[in-house]
Amino acid sequence: MTDQREPGLRQRKQAATALTIERSAVALVQEHGFQAVTVDMICAASGVSQRTFFNYFKTKDQAILGAEPGRLDERRVREFLASDSPDLLAGILDLLATLAPVGTEDRALAADRMGIISRTPALMQKEIERLSDVYEELKEVLYLRLRRSAPANEPPEETRAQSALIAHLIPGILRFTLEQQNSGNPGHPHAGTEQLLAGALQKLLPAAPAGETAAT
C-alpha cells in the first residue's frame, strides 16, 4: 500500500530546504555584501551541495529574492471592490495580506530581504520585473475602486494616474510594515501605519490658505 502521507512529507522537506538556502543567502549578503557572496558560500552555510542548490534555484540572485510572488486573492479583491470604507490604506494592506509572510521568522526574513533589495539596484530591477503582474493587477483593482467614488468631473485618465501612483507606493508601505513587525512593535499588524502615512502626506501638501475650507 502506498503511504499517502509521503508526498506531503516530501514537499515539507523540500520547502524546509529551500527556506534554509534562502535564509543563508540573505544572512551572507547582510554580512559580506551582495557582490562578495557566491553560490559556494551559500551551499556551505546551508549544508547542501551545489547540485541540491541548483535543484531549487537557478542563480544566487534567485536564492536571495526567494519564491516567485503570488497573486491577489480573488475573494479579497471582491471584498475590496465592494467596500465603502474610507480607510483605503487598511483595505489595500488587507488585500495584499496573502502576499506577505505570516510567521514571525518569515516576516524577519522578508524585512531583511527587502532591505537588501532596496540597497542593490540589480536586485531591485529583478524584483520589479517579478512583481510586474501583481502591480498591473493591483493598479486595475485600485482604479475600479477609486473610479466608483471619484467626483463626476474627474477624468478617467486622472483616476488611472492616481491608481498607478498609489500602486507604486505599496512596496515602501509593505517594507515599513514588515520592519515594524520585525522590531516587535505590538498591536494590530497595521497599527499606526495609516496615521503615520496620513501625517507624512500632510507634510508634503501645502497648507490651505487662511479661511479656506477643504472641499466636502
GROMACS .gro file of C-alpha atoms in nm:
model
  216
    1MET     CA    1   0.000   0.000   0.000
    2THR     CA    2   0.132   0.345  -0.090
    3ASP     CA    3   0.182   0.580   0.203
    4GLN     CA    4  -0.044   0.877   0.121
    5ARG     CA    5   0.150   1.093   0.366
    6GLU     CA    6   0.476   1.060   0.171
    7PRO     CA    7   0.413   1.336  -0.088
    8GLY     CA    8   0.317   1.579   0.189
    9LEU     CA    9   0.626   1.493   0.390
   10ARG     CA   10   0.847   1.523   0.082
   11GLN     CA   11   0.700   1.863  -0.001
   12ARG     CA   12   0.756   1.984   0.355
   13LYS     CA   13   1.119   1.871   0.343
   14GLN     CA   14   1.167   2.047   0.008
   15ALA     CA   15   1.012   2.365   0.144
   16ALA     CA   16   1.236   2.347   0.451
   17THR     CA   17   1.548   2.302   0.236
   18ALA     CA   18   1.454   2.596   0.012
   19LEU     CA   19   1.390   2.815   0.317
   20THR     CA   20   1.726   2.719   0.468
   21ILE     CA   21   1.902   2.819   0.146
   22GLU     CA   22   1.713   3.150   0.130
   23ARG     CA   23   1.794   3.236   0.490
   24SER     CA   24   2.160   3.153   0.439
   25ALA     CA   25   2.178   3.363   0.123
   26VAL     CA   26   2.017   3.665   0.290
   27ALA     CA   27   2.232   3.634   0.604
   28LEU     CA   28   2.553   3.610   0.398
   29VAL     CA   29   2.464   3.916   0.191
   30GLN     CA   30   2.394   4.113   0.507
   31GLU     CA   31   2.732   4.011   0.646
   32HIS     CA   32   2.954   4.030   0.336
   33GLY     CA   33   2.762   4.235   0.079
   34PHE     CA   34   2.588   4.123  -0.238
   35GLN     CA   35   2.890   4.115  -0.468
   36ALA     CA   36   3.107   3.913  -0.228
   37VAL     CA   37   2.861   3.626  -0.178
   38THR     CA   38   2.893   3.321  -0.403
   39VAL     CA   39   2.686   3.009  -0.457
   40ASP     CA   40   2.964   2.807  -0.289
   41MET     CA   41   2.932   3.022   0.022
   42ILE     CA   42   2.555   2.977   0.028
   43CYS     CA   43   2.590   2.599  -0.013
   44ALA     CA   44   2.842   2.579   0.270
   45ALA     CA   45   2.625   2.786   0.503
   46SER     CA   46   2.316   2.582   0.412
   47GLY     CA   47   2.485   2.242   0.433
   48VAL     CA   48   2.382   2.144   0.080
   49SER     CA   49   2.569   2.053  -0.238
   50GLN     CA   50   2.576   2.270  -0.548
   51ARG     CA   51   2.359   2.010  -0.719
   52THR     CA   52   2.095   2.049  -0.449
   53PHE     CA   53   2.120   2.427  -0.466
   54PHE     CA   54   2.056   2.431  -0.841
   55ASN     CA   55   1.763   2.193  -0.798
   56TYR     CA   56   1.593   2.477  -0.610
   57PHE     CA   57   1.739   2.798  -0.752
   58LYS     CA   58   1.888   2.883  -1.089
   59THR     CA   59   2.107   3.165  -0.961
   60LYS     CA   60   2.239   3.332  -0.648
   61ASP     CA   61   2.002   3.622  -0.714
   62GLN     CA   62   1.701   3.392  -0.712
   63ALA     CA   63   1.800   3.246  -0.375
   64ILE     CA   64   1.821   3.596  -0.229
   65LEU     CA   65   1.490   3.707  -0.380
   66GLY     CA   66   1.309   3.389  -0.276
   67ALA     CA   67   0.998   3.234  -0.423
   68GLU     CA   68   0.807   3.397  -0.706
   69PRO     CA   69   0.544   3.645  -0.583
   70GLY     CA   70   0.191   3.514  -0.551
   71ARG     CA   71  -0.124   3.667  -0.696
   72LEU     CA   72  -0.400   3.869  -0.535
   73ASP     CA   73  -0.668   3.659  -0.366
   74GLU     CA   74  -0.992   3.671  -0.565
   75ARG     CA   75  -1.215   3.680  -0.257
   76ARG     CA   76  -1.019   3.969  -0.104
   77VAL     CA   77  -1.034   4.157  -0.434
   78ARG     CA   78  -1.414   4.127  -0.442
   79GLU     CA   79  -1.440   4.246  -0.082
   80PHE     CA   80  -1.209   4.540  -0.152
   81LEU     CA   81  -1.405   4.647  -0.458
   82ALA     CA   82  -1.738   4.623  -0.275
   83SER     CA   83  -1.620   4.806   0.036
   84ASP     CA   84  -1.730   5.163   0.111
   85SER     CA   85  -1.477   5.209   0.392
   86PRO     CA   86  -1.293   5.543   0.376
   87ASP     CA   87  -0.981   5.371   0.516
   88LEU     CA   88  -0.831   5.287   0.178
   89LEU     CA   89  -0.484   5.205   0.314
   90ALA     CA   90  -0.615   4.941   0.555
   91GLY     CA   91  -0.814   4.790   0.268
   92ILE     CA   92  -0.504   4.775   0.048
   93LEU     CA   93  -0.296   4.613   0.322
   94ASP     CA   94  -0.567   4.353   0.377
   95LEU     CA   95  -0.584   4.296   0.003
   96LEU     CA   96  -0.210   4.226  -0.006
   97ALA     CA   97  -0.208   4.017   0.311
   98THR     CA   98  -0.184   3.691   0.118
   99LEU     CA   99   0.142   3.811  -0.040
  100ALA     CA  100   0.306   3.889   0.293
  101PRO     CA  101   0.462   3.630   0.528
  102VAL     CA  102   0.261   3.547   0.838
  103GLY     CA  103   0.513   3.377   1.070
  104THR     CA  104   0.746   3.585   1.286
  105GLU     CA  105   1.056   3.424   1.133
  106ASP     CA  106   0.915   3.465   0.782
  107ARG     CA  107   0.846   3.834   0.848
  108ALA     CA  108   1.201   3.882   0.974
  109LEU     CA  109   1.341   3.718   0.661
  110ALA     CA  110   1.115   3.927   0.438
  111ALA     CA  111   1.219   4.250   0.611
  112ASP     CA  112   1.590   4.163   0.575
  113ARG     CA  113   1.535   4.066   0.211
  114MET     CA  114   1.354   4.390   0.130
  115GLY     CA  115   1.637   4.587   0.288
  116ILE     CA  116   1.889   4.412   0.065
  117ILE     CA  117   1.677   4.465  -0.245
  118SER     CA  118   1.639   4.838  -0.173
  119ARG     CA  119   2.019   4.872  -0.148
  120THR     CA  120   2.102   4.664  -0.456
  121PRO     CA  121   1.994   4.812  -0.792
  122ALA     CA  122   2.036   4.483  -0.981
  123LEU     CA  123   1.808   4.301  -0.738
  124MET     CA  124   1.564   4.590  -0.732
  125GLN     CA  125   1.526   4.570  -1.110
  126LYS     CA  126   1.467   4.196  -1.099
  127GLU     CA  127   1.214   4.231  -0.819
  128ILE     CA  128   1.026   4.498  -1.015
  129GLU     CA  129   1.012   4.261  -1.312
  130ARG     CA  130   0.887   3.977  -1.090
  131LEU     CA  131   0.619   4.199  -0.938
  132SER     CA  132   0.503   4.346  -1.267
  133ASP     CA  133   0.197   4.119  -1.295
  134VAL     CA  134   0.092   4.188  -0.936
  135TYR     CA  135   0.149   4.562  -0.991
  136GLU     CA  136  -0.068   4.569  -1.303
  137GLU     CA  137  -0.342   4.373  -1.128
  138LEU     CA  138  -0.330   4.598  -0.821
  139LYS     CA  139  -0.335   4.911  -1.038
  140GLU     CA  140  -0.651   4.794  -1.215
  141VAL     CA  141  -0.822   4.698  -0.888
  142LEU     CA  142  -0.737   5.037  -0.740
  143TYR     CA  143  -0.872   5.211  -1.049
  144LEU     CA  144  -1.205   5.029  -1.023
  145ARG     CA  145  -1.235   5.114  -0.652
  146LEU     CA  146  -1.131   5.479  -0.692
  147ARG     CA  147  -1.341   5.532  -1.003
  148ARG     CA  148  -1.655   5.426  -0.817
  149SER     CA  149  -1.615   5.713  -0.569
  150ALA     CA  150  -1.443   5.965  -0.795
  151PRO     CA  151  -1.601   6.310  -0.845
  152ALA     CA  152  -1.820   6.332  -1.155
  153ASN     CA  153  -1.585   6.585  -1.314
  154GLU     CA  154  -1.268   6.377  -1.261
  155PRO     CA  155  -1.142   6.237  -1.594
  156PRO     CA  156  -1.077   5.860  -1.603
  157GLU     CA  157  -0.714   5.931  -1.702
  158GLU     CA  158  -0.661   6.118  -1.375
  159THR     CA  159  -0.808   5.832  -1.173
  160ARG     CA  160  -0.580   5.586  -1.355
  161ALA     CA  161  -0.278   5.806  -1.280
  162GLN     CA  162  -0.375   5.817  -0.912
  163SER     CA  163  -0.414   5.438  -0.908
  164ALA     CA  164  -0.070   5.391  -1.064
  165LEU     CA  165   0.089   5.629  -0.812
  166ILE     CA  166  -0.069   5.450  -0.515
  167ALA     CA  167   0.040   5.113  -0.655
  168HIS     CA  168   0.398   5.241  -0.671
  169LEU     CA  169   0.381   5.345  -0.304
  170ILE     CA  170   0.277   4.999  -0.184
  171PRO     CA  171   0.624   4.830  -0.177
  172GLY     CA  172   0.754   5.101   0.054
  173ILE     CA  173   0.449   5.075   0.279
  174LEU     CA  174   0.483   4.695   0.296
  175ARG     CA  175   0.852   4.723   0.379
  176PHE     CA  176   0.778   4.967   0.659
  177THR     CA  177   0.504   4.739   0.796
  178LEU     CA  178   0.735   4.436   0.788
  179GLU     CA  179   1.012   4.627   0.963
  180GLN     CA  180   0.771   4.743   1.233
  181GLN     CA  181   0.651   4.387   1.290
  182ASN     CA  182   1.007   4.254   1.287
  183SER     CA  183   1.111   4.507   1.552
  184GLY     CA  184   0.848   4.366   1.787
  185ASN     CA  185   0.608   4.657   1.763
  186PRO     CA  186   0.295   4.530   1.945
  187GLY     CA  187  -0.065   4.559   1.837
  188HIS     CA  188  -0.253   4.510   1.515
  189PRO     CA  189  -0.024   4.450   1.212
  190HIS     CA  190  -0.145   4.777   1.058
  191ALA     CA  191  -0.149   4.971   1.386
  192GLY     CA  192  -0.011   5.320   1.340
  193THR     CA  193   0.068   5.280   0.970
  194GLU     CA  194  -0.238   5.469   0.847
  195GLN     CA  195  -0.187   5.755   1.093
  196LEU     CA  196   0.184   5.785   1.017
  197LEU     CA  197   0.124   5.787   0.643
  198ALA     CA  198  -0.154   6.045   0.674
  199GLY     CA  199   0.070   6.271   0.882
  200ALA     CA  200   0.360   6.232   0.640
  201LEU     CA  201   0.145   6.309   0.337
  202GLN     CA  202   0.002   6.617   0.506
  203LYS     CA  203   0.355   6.750   0.546
  204LEU     CA  204   0.410   6.710   0.174
  205LEU     CA  205   0.096   6.901   0.080
  206PRO     CA  206   0.078   7.281   0.106
  207ALA     CA  207  -0.144   7.416   0.381
  208ALA     CA  208  -0.475   7.562   0.271
  209PRO     CA  209  -0.485   7.944   0.271
  210ALA     CA  210  -0.633   8.101   0.583
  211GLY     CA  211  -1.010   8.098   0.576
  212GLU     CA  212  -1.028   7.834   0.304
  213THR     CA  213  -1.205   7.512   0.396
  214ALA     CA  214  -1.149   7.171   0.242
  215ALA     CA  215  -1.397   7.058  -0.021
  216THR     CA  216  -1.654   6.809   0.101
   0.00000   0.00000   0.00000
